[in-house]
Coordinates of C-alpha atoms in Angstrom, one line a residue:
Chain A
M827 CA -24.2 11.0 28.3
A828 CA -25.6 13.5 25.7
D829 CA -29.3 13.6 24.9
I830 CA -30.6 11.2 22.3
L831 CA -31.1 13.2 19.2
Y832 CA -32.6 10.4 17.1
P833 CA -34.4 7.5 18.9
R834 CA -33.9 5.3 15.8
M835 CA -31.1 5.7 13.2
A836 CA -31.0 3.6 10.0
V837 CA -27.7 3.4 8.2
I838 CA -27.9 2.1 4.6
G839 CA -24.5 0.7 3.5
C840 CA -22.3 -0.4 6.4
G841 CA -18.7 0.1 5.1
L842 CA -15.9 2.2 6.5
I843 CA -18.0 5.4 6.8
G844 CA -21.4 3.8 7.7
S845 CA -19.9 1.7 10.4
S846 CA -17.9 4.6 11.7
V847 CA -21.0 6.7 12.0
I848 CA -22.7 4.0 14.1
R849 CA -19.6 3.5 16.3
A850 CA -19.2 7.3 16.9
A851 CA -23.0 7.9 17.4
R852 CA -23.2 5.1 19.9
R853 CA -20.1 6.3 21.8
A854 CA -21.6 9.8 21.9
G855 CA -25.0 8.4 23.1
V856 CA -27.0 10.4 20.6
V857 CA -28.9 7.6 19.0
G858 CA -31.2 5.0 20.4
E859 CA -31.9 2.0 18.2
V860 CA -29.7 1.4 15.2
A861 CA -30.8 -0.4 12.1
V862 CA -28.5 -1.4 9.2
A863 CA -29.4 -2.4 5.7
D864 CA -26.7 -3.6 3.4
S865 CA -27.0 -5.4 0.0
S866 CA -24.0 -7.7 0.8
E867 CA -24.6 -10.8 2.8
A868 CA -21.0 -10.9 3.9
V869 CA -21.2 -7.4 5.2
R870 CA -24.5 -8.2 7.0
T871 CA -23.0 -11.2 8.7
R872 CA -20.0 -9.2 9.8
V873 CA -22.1 -6.3 11.1
A874 CA -24.1 -8.8 13.2
E875 CA -20.9 -10.4 14.5
L876 CA -19.5 -7.0 15.4
G877 CA -22.7 -6.2 17.2
L878 CA -23.0 -2.9 15.4
A879 CA -26.7 -2.8 15.1
D880 CA -30.0 -3.8 16.7
Q881 CA -31.4 -4.8 13.4
V882 CA -29.5 -6.0 10.3
T883 CA -31.4 -6.6 7.1
G884 CA -31.0 -6.7 3.3
D885 CA -34.3 -4.7 2.9
V886 CA -33.9 -1.0 2.9
A887 CA -37.6 -0.3 3.6
E888 CA -37.5 -2.5 6.7
A889 CA -34.4 -0.7 8.1
V890 CA -35.8 2.8 7.5
K891 CA -39.2 2.0 9.0
D892 CA -39.8 4.3 12.0
A893 CA -36.3 5.8 11.7
D894 CA -35.9 9.4 12.7
L895 CA -32.5 9.6 10.9
V896 CA -31.6 7.8 7.7
V897 CA -28.0 7.9 6.7
L898 CA -27.2 6.8 3.2
A899 CA -23.6 5.6 3.1
V900 CA -23.4 3.9 -0.4
P901 CA -21.5 5.0 -3.5
V902 CA -22.9 8.2 -4.9
L903 CA -24.4 6.7 -8.0
A904 CA -26.3 4.2 -5.9
M905 CA -27.9 6.9 -3.7
E906 CA -31.0 7.4 -5.9
S907 CA -32.0 3.7 -6.1
V908 CA -31.4 3.3 -2.4
A909 CA -33.5 6.4 -1.6
K910 CA -36.3 5.1 -3.9
A911 CA -36.2 1.8 -2.1
A912 CA -36.6 3.7 1.2
A913 CA -39.2 6.2 0.0
G914 CA -42.4 4.3 0.7
A915 CA -41.4 3.4 4.3
L916 CA -40.0 6.7 5.5
K917 CA -41.7 8.2 8.5
P918 CA -43.0 11.8 7.9
G919 CA -40.6 14.2 9.6
A920 CA -37.6 11.9 9.3
T921 CA -34.3 13.3 8.3
V922 CA -32.6 11.8 5.2
T923 CA -28.9 12.5 4.9
D924 CA -26.0 11.0 3.1
V925 CA -22.2 10.9 3.3
G926 CA -21.3 11.1 -0.3
S927 CA -18.4 13.1 -1.7
V928 CA -20.5 14.8 -4.4
K929 CA -23.4 16.9 -3.3
A930 CA -25.3 18.6 -6.2
K931 CA -26.2 15.4 -8.1
V932 CA -26.9 13.5 -4.9
S933 CA -29.1 16.3 -3.6
Q934 CA -31.2 16.3 -6.8
A935 CA -31.4 12.5 -6.7
L936 CA -32.6 12.4 -3.1
Q937 CA -35.2 15.1 -3.7
R938 CA -36.5 13.2 -6.7
A939 CA -36.7 9.9 -4.8
V940 CA -38.3 10.7 -1.4
P941 CA -41.6 12.3 -0.4
D942 CA -41.9 16.0 0.6
S943 CA -42.8 14.8 4.1
V944 CA -39.2 14.1 5.0
F945 CA -36.3 16.5 5.4
V946 CA -33.5 16.0 2.8
I947 CA -30.2 17.4 4.2
P948 CA -27.2 16.2 2.1
G949 CA -24.0 15.9 4.0
H950 CA -20.3 15.0 3.6
P951 CA -17.9 14.1 6.4
I952 CA -14.4 14.7 5.1
A953 CA -12.7 11.8 6.7
G954 CA -11.7 8.3 5.8
T955 CA -8.9 5.9 5.2
E956 CA -7.9 3.9 2.2
Q957 CA -9.5 0.8 3.7
S958 CA -13.1 -0.5 3.2
G959 CA -15.7 -2.5 5.0
P960 CA -17.3 -2.6 8.4
D961 CA -14.1 -3.7 10.1
A962 CA -12.3 -0.7 8.9
G963 CA -14.5 1.8 10.7
F964 CA -13.7 3.4 14.1
A965 CA -15.5 5.8 16.4
E966 CA -12.8 8.5 16.3
L967 CA -12.8 8.8 12.5
F968 CA -14.6 12.1 12.4
E969 CA -12.9 13.8 15.3
K970 CA -11.6 17.3 14.4
R971 CA -12.5 16.6 10.7
W972 CA -15.0 18.8 8.9
T973 CA -18.5 17.7 8.0
I974 CA -20.1 19.8 5.3
L975 CA -23.9 20.0 5.2
T976 CA -25.5 21.4 2.0
P977 CA -29.1 22.1 3.1
L978 CA -31.8 22.8 0.5
P979 CA -32.7 26.4 0.0
R980 CA -35.6 26.2 2.4
E981 CA -36.3 28.7 5.2
D982 CA -39.2 27.1 7.0
D983 CA -38.7 26.5 10.7
P984 CA -39.1 22.7 10.8
Y985 CA -36.5 22.3 8.1
L986 CA -34.1 24.7 9.8
E987 CA -34.6 22.8 13.1
A988 CA -33.9 19.5 11.3
V989 CA -30.7 21.0 9.9
Q990 CA -29.6 22.2 13.3
R991 CA -30.3 18.8 14.8
L992 CA -28.2 17.1 12.2
A993 CA -25.4 19.6 12.8
D994 CA -25.6 18.8 16.5
F995 CA -25.4 15.1 15.7
W996 CA -22.1 15.6 13.8
T997 CA -20.7 17.8 16.5
A998 CA -21.5 15.1 19.0
L999 CA -19.5 12.7 16.8
G1000 CA -16.5 15.0 17.2
A1001 CA -16.7 16.8 13.8
H1002 CA -16.5 20.5 13.0
V1003 CA -19.6 21.4 10.9
D1004 CA -19.9 23.8 8.0
R1005 CA -22.8 24.6 5.8
M1006 CA -22.3 25.3 2.1
D1007 CA -23.9 25.6 -1.3
D1008 CA -23.8 22.2 -2.9
K1009 CA -22.2 23.4 -6.1
H1010 CA -19.4 25.2 -4.2
H1011 CA -18.9 22.0 -2.1
D1012 CA -18.4 20.1 -5.3
L1013 CA -15.8 22.5 -6.6
V1014 CA -13.9 22.6 -3.3
L1015 CA -13.9 18.8 -3.0
A1016 CA -12.8 18.5 -6.7
V1017 CA -9.6 20.4 -5.5
T1018 CA -9.0 18.9 -2.1
S1019 CA -10.1 15.3 -2.7
H1020 CA -11.2 14.3 -6.3
L1021 CA -8.2 15.7 -8.2
P1022 CA -5.7 14.3 -5.7
H1023 CA -7.3 10.8 -6.0
L1024 CA -7.3 11.1 -9.8
I1025 CA -3.7 12.1 -9.9
A1026 CA -2.7 9.3 -7.5
Y1027 CA -4.6 6.7 -9.5
N1028 CA -3.0 7.9 -12.6
I1029 CA 0.6 8.0 -11.4
V1030 CA 0.3 4.6 -9.9
G1031 CA -1.1 3.3 -13.2
T1032 CA 1.6 4.9 -15.2
A1033 CA 4.3 3.5 -13.0
A1034 CA 2.8 0.0 -13.2
D1035 CA 2.7 0.0 -17.0
L1036 CA 6.2 1.1 -18.0
E1037 CA 8.4 -1.3 -19.9
E1038 CA 11.7 0.2 -18.9
V1039 CA 11.1 0.0 -15.2
T1040 CA 9.7 -3.1 -13.6
R1041 CA 6.9 -3.3 -11.1
A1042 CA 9.4 -4.9 -8.6
E1043 CA 11.6 -1.8 -9.0
V1044 CA 8.7 0.6 -8.5
M1045 CA 7.8 -1.2 -5.3
K1046 CA 11.3 -1.6 -3.9
Y1047 CA 12.3 2.0 -4.5
S1048 CA 9.0 3.6 -3.6
A1049 CA 10.2 5.3 -0.4
G1050 CA 11.4 8.2 -2.5
G1051 CA 7.8 9.6 -2.7
F1052 CA 5.8 7.1 -4.9
R1053 CA 4.6 5.1 -1.9
D1054 CA 2.6 8.2 -0.6
F1055 CA 0.5 8.0 -3.8
T1056 CA -0.2 4.4 -3.5
R1057 CA -2.2 5.0 -0.3
I1058 CA -5.1 7.0 -1.9
A1059 CA -4.8 4.9 -5.1
A1060 CA -5.8 1.9 -2.9
S1061 CA -9.2 3.4 -2.1
D1062 CA -12.5 1.7 -3.0
P1063 CA -12.8 1.5 -6.8
T1064 CA -16.6 1.6 -7.0
M1065 CA -16.8 4.6 -4.7
W1066 CA -14.3 6.5 -6.7
R1067 CA -15.7 5.6 -10.2
D1068 CA -19.0 7.1 -9.0
I1069 CA -17.4 10.3 -7.7
F1070 CA -15.7 11.1 -10.9
L1071 CA -18.8 10.4 -13.0
A1072 CA -21.1 12.4 -10.6
N1073 CA -18.7 15.4 -10.3
K1074 CA -17.5 15.4 -13.9
D1075 CA -17.7 19.1 -14.6
A1076 CA -15.9 20.3 -11.5
V1077 CA -13.3 17.6 -11.8
L1078 CA -12.6 18.3 -15.5
E1079 CA -12.4 22.0 -14.7
I1080 CA -9.8 21.6 -11.9
L1081 CA -8.0 19.0 -13.9
G1082 CA -7.7 21.5 -16.8
R1083 CA -6.0 24.0 -14.4
F1084 CA -3.7 21.4 -13.1
T1085 CA -2.7 20.4 -16.6
E1086 CA -2.0 24.0 -17.6
D1087 CA 0.2 24.4 -14.6
L1088 CA 2.0 21.2 -15.2
Q1089 CA 2.8 22.2 -18.8
A1090 CA 4.3 25.4 -17.5
L1091 CA 6.4 23.4 -15.0
S1092 CA 7.5 21.0 -17.7
R1093 CA 8.5 23.9 -19.8
A1094 CA 10.5 25.4 -17.0
I1095 CA 12.4 22.1 -16.6
R1096 CA 13.0 21.8 -20.3
W1097 CA 14.5 25.3 -20.5
G1098 CA 16.4 25.1 -17.2
E1099 CA 14.5 27.9 -15.5
G1100 CA 15.7 27.1 -12.0
D1101 CA 14.3 30.2 -10.5
K1102 CA 10.7 29.4 -11.5
L1103 CA 11.1 25.9 -10.0
F1104 CA 12.6 27.3 -6.8
D1105 CA 9.7 29.9 -6.4
L1106 CA 7.0 27.3 -6.7
F1107 CA 8.8 24.8 -4.4
S1108 CA 9.1 27.5 -1.8
R1109 CA 5.4 28.6 -2.0
T1110 CA 4.1 25.1 -1.6
R1111 CA 5.9 24.6 1.7
E1112 CA 3.7 27.3 3.3
I1113 CA 0.6 25.4 2.3
R1114 CA 1.8 22.4 4.3
R1115 CA 2.3 24.6 7.3
G1116 CA -1.2 25.9 6.9
V1117 CA -2.7 22.4 6.7
I1118 CA -0.9 21.4 10.0
A1119 CA -2.0 24.7 11.6
A1120 CA -5.6 24.0 10.6
G1121 CA -5.3 20.8 12.6
Q1122 CA -5.9 18.5 9.6
E1123 CA -2.5 16.8 9.6
S1124 CA 0.1 15.2 11.8
P1125 CA 3.1 17.6 12.2
E1126 CA 5.4 14.6 12.5
P1127 CA 7.9 13.9 9.6
N1128 CA 6.7 11.3 7.2
F1129 CA 3.1 11.5 8.6
G1130 CA 4.5 9.8 11.7
R1131 CA 4.8 6.5 9.8
D1132 CA 8.4 6.2 11.0
R1133 CA 7.5 6.8 14.6
E1134 CA 8.5 3.4 15.8
R1135 CA 11.9 3.8 14.0
H1136 CA 13.1 6.8 16.0
Chain B
M477 CA 30.6 -3.4 17.9
A478 CA 31.4 -3.9 14.2
D479 CA 34.8 -3.3 12.7
I480 CA 35.7 0.2 11.8
L481 CA 35.4 0.4 8.0
Y482 CA 36.7 3.9 7.7
P483 CA 39.0 5.4 10.4
R484 CA 38.1 8.9 9.2
M485 CA 34.9 9.9 7.5
A486 CA 34.2 13.4 6.1
V487 CA 30.7 14.5 5.5
I488 CA 30.2 17.5 3.3
G489 CA 26.9 19.1 3.9
C490 CA 25.2 18.2 7.2
G491 CA 21.5 18.4 6.6
L492 CA 18.9 15.7 7.0
I493 CA 20.8 13.0 5.1
G494 CA 24.4 14.0 6.0
S495 CA 23.5 14.1 9.7
S496 CA 21.6 10.8 9.5
V497 CA 24.7 9.2 7.9
I498 CA 26.8 10.3 10.8
R499 CA 24.3 9.2 13.5
A500 CA 23.8 5.8 11.8
A501 CA 27.5 5.3 11.2
R502 CA 28.4 6.1 14.8
R503 CA 25.7 4.0 16.1
A504 CA 27.0 1.1 14.0
G505 CA 30.5 1.7 15.1
V506 CA 31.9 1.6 11.5
V507 CA 33.7 4.9 11.5
G508 CA 36.4 6.4 13.7
E509 CA 36.8 10.2 13.5
V510 CA 34.1 12.3 11.9
A511 CA 34.7 15.6 10.2
V512 CA 31.9 17.9 8.8
A513 CA 32.2 20.7 6.4
D514 CA 29.2 22.9 5.8
S515 CA 28.9 26.3 4.1
S516 CA 26.3 27.5 6.5
E517 CA 27.5 29.0 9.8
A518 CA 24.2 28.3 11.4
V519 CA 24.5 24.6 10.4
R520 CA 28.0 24.4 11.7
T521 CA 27.0 25.9 15.0
R522 CA 24.2 23.4 15.4
V523 CA 26.4 20.4 14.4
A524 CA 28.8 21.4 17.1
E525 CA 26.0 21.8 19.7
L526 CA 24.7 18.4 18.8
G527 CA 28.1 16.9 19.1
L528 CA 27.8 15.2 15.7
A529 CA 31.4 15.6 14.7
D530 CA 35.0 15.6 15.9
Q531 CA 35.8 18.5 13.6
V532 CA 33.4 21.1 12.1
T533 CA 34.7 23.5 9.5
G534 CA 33.6 25.7 6.6
D535 CA 36.6 24.5 4.6
V536 CA 36.0 21.4 2.5
A537 CA 39.7 20.7 2.0
E538 CA 40.3 20.7 5.7
A539 CA 37.5 18.2 6.4
V540 CA 38.5 15.7 3.7
K541 CA 42.2 15.8 4.7
D542 CA 43.2 12.2 5.7
A543 CA 39.6 11.0 5.3
D544 CA 39.1 7.4 4.1
L545 CA 35.5 8.1 3.2
V546 CA 34.1 11.3 1.8
V547 CA 30.4 11.6 1.7
L548 CA 29.0 14.5 -0.4
A549 CA 25.6 15.4 0.9
V550 CA 24.8 18.6 -0.9
P551 CA 22.2 19.5 -3.6
V552 CA 23.2 17.7 -6.8
L553 CA 24.2 20.7 -8.8
A554 CA 26.6 21.7 -6.0
M555 CA 28.4 18.3 -6.1
E556 CA 30.9 19.3 -8.7
S557 CA 32.1 22.5 -7.0
V558 CA 32.3 20.8 -3.6
A559 CA 34.3 17.9 -5.2
K560 CA 36.6 20.4 -6.8
A561 CA 37.2 22.1 -3.4
A562 CA 38.1 18.7 -2.0
A563 CA 40.2 17.5 -4.9
G564 CA 43.6 18.8 -3.8
A565 CA 43.3 17.5 -0.3
L566 CA 42.0 14.0 -1.0
K567 CA 44.1 11.1 0.3
P568 CA 45.1 8.6 -2.4
G569 CA 42.9 5.5 -2.0
A570 CA 40.1 7.4 -0.4
T571 CA 36.5 6.6 -1.4
V572 CA 34.4 9.6 -2.6
T573 CA 30.7 8.9 -2.6
D574 CA 27.6 11.0 -2.6
V575 CA 23.9 10.7 -1.6
G576 CA 22.3 12.6 -4.5
S577 CA 19.0 11.5 -6.2
V578 CA 20.5 11.9 -9.7
K579 CA 23.4 9.7 -10.6
A580 CA 24.6 10.0 -14.2
K581 CA 25.3 13.7 -14.1
V582 CA 26.8 13.6 -10.6
S583 CA 29.0 10.6 -11.6
Q584 CA 30.4 12.6 -14.5
A585 CA 30.9 15.7 -12.3
L586 CA 32.7 13.7 -9.7
Q587 CA 35.0 12.0 -12.2
R588 CA 35.9 15.4 -13.7
A589 CA 36.6 16.9 -10.3
V590 CA 38.7 14.5 -8.4
P591 CA 42.1 12.8 -9.2
D592 CA 42.3 9.2 -10.4
S593 CA 44.0 8.2 -7.2
V594 CA 40.7 8.1 -5.4
F595 CA 37.7 5.8 -5.8
V596 CA 34.6 7.5 -7.1
I597 CA 31.5 5.4 -6.2
P598 CA 28.3 7.4 -6.6
G599 CA 25.4 6.3 -4.3
H600 CA 21.9 7.1 -3.3
P601 CA 20.1 6.1 -0.1
I602 CA 16.3 6.1 -0.9
A603 CA 15.2 7.5 2.4
G604 CA 14.2 10.9 3.8
T605 CA 11.5 13.0 5.3
E606 CA 10.1 16.3 4.2
Q607 CA 12.2 18.1 6.8
S608 CA 15.6 19.6 6.5
G609 CA 18.7 20.4 8.5
P610 CA 20.9 18.6 11.0
D611 CA 18.2 18.4 13.7
A612 CA 15.9 16.5 11.3
G613 CA 18.3 13.6 10.9
F614 CA 18.1 10.3 12.8
A615 CA 20.1 7.1 13.0
E616 CA 17.3 4.8 11.9
L617 CA 16.5 6.7 8.7
F618 CA 18.1 4.1 6.4
E619 CA 16.8 1.0 8.1
K620 CA 15.2 -1.4 5.6
R621 CA 15.4 1.3 2.9
W622 CA 17.4 0.7 -0.3
T623 CA 20.7 2.3 -1.0
I624 CA 21.7 2.1 -4.7
L625 CA 25.3 2.3 -5.7
T626 CA 26.2 3.1 -9.3
P627 CA 29.9 2.1 -9.5
L628 CA 32.0 3.2 -12.5
P629 CA 32.6 0.5 -15.2
R630 CA 35.9 -0.5 -13.6
E631 CA 36.9 -4.1 -13.0
D632 CA 40.2 -3.7 -11.1
D633 CA 40.4 -5.3 -7.7
P634 CA 41.2 -2.2 -5.6
Y635 CA 38.1 -0.5 -7.1
L636 CA 35.9 -3.6 -6.6
E637 CA 37.2 -3.9 -3.0
A638 CA 36.3 -0.2 -2.4
V639 CA 32.8 -0.8 -3.7
Q640 CA 32.4 -3.8 -1.5
R641 CA 33.5 -1.8 1.5
L642 CA 31.0 1.0 0.8
A643 CA 28.3 -1.6 0.4
D644 CA 29.3 -3.1 3.8
F645 CA 29.1 0.4 5.2
W646 CA 25.5 1.0 4.1
T647 CA 24.5 -2.5 5.2
A648 CA 25.9 -1.6 8.7
L649 CA 23.7 1.5 8.6
G650 CA 20.7 -0.8 8.2
A651 CA 20.1 -0.4 4.5
H652 CA 19.6 -2.9 1.7
V653 CA 22.1 -2.3 -1.0
D654 CA 21.7 -2.6 -4.8
R655 CA 24.1 -1.9 -7.6
M656 CA 22.8 -0.4 -10.8
D657 CA 23.8 1.4 -14.0
D658 CA 23.5 5.1 -13.4
K659 CA 21.3 5.8 -16.3
H660 CA 18.9 3.1 -15.2
H661 CA 18.9 4.5 -11.7
D662 CA 17.9 7.9 -13.0
L663 CA 15.0 6.5 -14.9
V664 CA 13.8 4.4 -12.0
L665 CA 14.0 7.4 -9.6
A666 CA 12.3 9.6 -12.1
V667 CA 9.3 7.2 -11.7
T668 CA 9.5 6.5 -8.0
S669 CA 10.6 9.9 -6.7
H670 CA 11.0 12.7 -9.1
L671 CA 7.7 12.6 -10.9
P672 CA 5.8 12.1 -7.6
H673 CA 7.5 15.2 -6.2
L674 CA 6.8 17.2 -9.4
I675 CA 3.1 16.2 -9.4
A676 CA 2.8 17.0 -5.7
Y677 CA 4.4 20.4 -6.1
N678 CA 2.2 21.1 -9.0
I679 CA -1.1 20.1 -7.4
V680 CA -0.3 22.1 -4.3
G681 CA 0.6 25.1 -6.5
T682 CA -2.6 24.8 -8.5
A683 CA -4.8 24.6 -5.4
A684 CA -3.1 27.6 -3.9
D685 CA -3.7 29.7 -7.0
L686 CA -7.4 29.2 -7.6
E687 CA -9.8 32.1 -7.5
E688 CA -13.0 30.1 -6.9
V689 CA -11.7 28.2 -3.9
T690 CA -9.8 30.0 -1.1
R691 CA -6.5 28.8 0.5
A692 CA -8.4 28.6 3.8
E693 CA -10.9 26.2 2.3
V694 CA -8.1 24.1 0.7
M695 CA -6.4 23.8 4.1
K696 CA -9.6 23.1 6.1
Y697 CA -10.9 20.4 3.8
S698 CA -7.5 18.8 3.0
A699 CA -8.2 15.5 4.8
G700 CA -10.0 14.3 1.7
G701 CA -6.6 13.5 0.1
F702 CA -4.9 16.8 -0.7
R703 CA -3.0 16.9 2.6
D704 CA -1.0 13.8 1.5
F705 CA 0.5 15.8 -1.4
T706 CA 1.5 18.7 0.8
R707 CA 4.0 16.5 2.6
I708 CA 6.3 15.9 -0.3
A709 CA 5.6 19.4 -1.6
A710 CA 7.2 20.7 1.6
S711 CA 10.6 19.2 0.8
D712 CA 13.7 21.3 0.4
P713 CA 13.3 23.7 -2.6
T714 CA 17.0 23.9 -3.6
M715 CA 17.5 20.1 -3.5
W716 CA 14.5 19.6 -5.7
R717 CA 15.2 22.4 -8.2
D718 CA 18.6 20.7 -8.7
I719 CA 17.2 17.3 -9.2
F720 CA 14.8 18.3 -11.9
L721 CA 17.5 20.2 -13.7
A722 CA 20.0 17.4 -13.4
N723 CA 17.6 14.6 -14.4
K724 CA 15.7 16.6 -17.0
D725 CA 15.6 14.0 -19.8
A726 CA 14.3 11.1 -17.7
V727 CA 11.8 13.4 -15.8
L728 CA 10.4 14.8 -19.0
E729 CA 10.1 11.3 -20.5
I730 CA 8.2 9.9 -17.6
L731 CA 6.2 13.1 -17.3
G732 CA 5.2 12.6 -20.9
R733 CA 3.9 9.1 -20.1
F734 CA 2.0 10.4 -17.1
T735 CA 0.4 13.1 -19.2
E736 CA -0.7 10.7 -21.9
D737 CA -2.3 8.5 -19.3
L738 CA -4.0 11.4 -17.6
Q739 CA -5.5 12.5 -20.9
A740 CA -7.0 9.1 -21.5
L741 CA -8.4 9.2 -17.9
S742 CA -9.8 12.6 -18.5
R743 CA -11.5 11.4 -21.7
A744 CA -13.0 8.4 -19.8
I745 CA -14.5 10.8 -17.3
R746 CA -15.8 13.1 -20.0
W747 CA -17.5 10.2 -21.8
G748 CA -18.7 8.5 -18.7
E749 CA -16.7 5.3 -19.3
G750 CA -17.1 3.9 -15.8
D751 CA -15.6 0.5 -16.7
K752 CA -12.3 2.0 -17.7
L753 CA -12.1 4.0 -14.4
F754 CA -13.1 0.9 -12.4
D755 CA -10.4 -1.2 -14.1
L756 CA -7.6 1.3 -13.4
F757 CA -8.7 1.9 -9.8
S758 CA -8.7 -1.9 -9.1
R759 CA -5.3 -2.4 -10.6
T760 CA -3.7 0.4 -8.6
R761 CA -4.8 -1.3 -5.3
E762 CA -2.5 -4.2 -6.0
I763 CA 0.5 -1.9 -6.3
R764 CA -0.1 -0.6 -2.8
R765 CA -0.2 -4.2 -1.5
G766 CA 3.1 -4.8 -3.3
V767 CA 4.7 -1.8 -1.7
I768 CA 3.7 -2.9 1.8
A769 CA 4.8 -6.5 1.0
A770 CA 8.2 -5.1 0.0
G771 CA 8.6 -3.6 3.4
Q772 CA 8.6 -0.1 2.2
E773 CA 5.4 1.2 3.8
S774 CA 3.4 1.0 7.0
P775 CA 0.4 -1.3 6.6
E776 CA -1.6 0.9 8.9
P777 CA -4.5 2.9 7.5
N778 CA -3.7 6.5 6.8
F779 CA 0.1 5.8 7.1
G780 CA -0.6 5.3 10.9
R781 CA -1.1 9.0 11.2
D782 CA -4.4 8.4 13.0
R783 CA -2.8 5.9 15.4
E784 CA -3.4 8.0 18.5
R785 CA -7.1 8.5 17.5
H786 CA -8.1 4.8 17.6

């Protein structure tokens, strides 16, 4: 059993990520007491049934009272109001972190909301599934996935120690930990997560709205590639609405690059420039190999989804 | 053991699909002798080592001689030259089919190439993985996946009987079989397969070419969604080059719809129209449920790729 890093942890918002943090932290033995606050009565009931926490409440202040670590796991545009609700009850010296997919705006919101006596250390575990809610979480979710911390530009020892402790926490949960400037994080994630989701939502929406091809046809014949996109287009709508609104500038910048490239590709098809197509299609194969070599993907064909069919 | 539907089957091109057809047909017991022609010496050697065929040759005419069923499994723009190479050796009454992802252009090419004494019945099994070559194939590939036949507009009994026999063949391989007009097939597949591949190739290309975000970062942090796209962007470059060139009109039409929708989505982000985003993101969730209900996708989170982590 590892040492307890935080005698009391409060998790605000107990969905896929919040509940996975609890499961992973308990399994690792790095937290003592666990408190959960969630605004949904249905979620609170389920969290109690699952035995995920020592205390389950609808009151954020009650949950964070005496907590050494506060993990905000709500949609990014809800972070500020949740942090404000916590502010008055936070213990001096507590660490306040989050798991949101946008960091610059969330970091500013947290700094505005909470007193200087606590350590604000924004964070983002790059892990998840398309499912939502406390039943969807599991202890292994963060294993071998990266968690990025975007600490404030502070050099004082207590803050640096708090950052190191939080990094140790994520390491104990099985994650690899990186530190990064929050603006760079937001640009990187715009590429590796936000644009992919935007494109997936868009293509599924386009396919659903055609007159010439029915929805039934789209579903029946989806094994030709389309079905892959439906997975991430099934992610939580509130969470993703907030991400696009909170990371607007980076998303629009990367989307602009994508659109430019798509126009060039479209032009190559129109003019029958097979060599250009072949060159691109060969280059992209290497990226797949790199993703697998980086340990971030199953090497099995079709993500292993056909495993039982072989 | 089922009845033998074709005493001799010739498969031209023994990659992922060709080799899976052989494995599935042998398992089902619906073919007698199997002949393979492939232009690659490496593939021929491997096919012989795997014991996939009774005859392995580089000569198309030799393979199709006396064959009752000829399956062309080469990139779509190679179909015509392969069919021409077969033409003189085809047995009257033989069925000539293919597995290409584009049907109108291929159907015309096959009709130009082969004599009227054979039955041309274009086909397309909607199944595959991102891998290539005879080692990548497996007998279960077509199970519960749709195979679309696009028969010629002929009403004579011998032709209709040949179509029924080919449908029975695919059913024996585990597939569901549909019949469809070739132009409609090409529009449907532009939506469910060609556009998804184009978008995936494009996004992976965009991500690989950014200055502000390194390739190493793209790979490390790909679990946020990007990695999904790398799978189909790892598909065979020659095959996909040919598909886009051969199905240009339908692909550009659907791409135009996608681009319009993407511009509207981009505008909603720019103007902070959260309701519009939320509406789209909620609708797309239903499509995922439909795809799973249609039996075309694993219901497990993350395609089941995390199965071993739970």
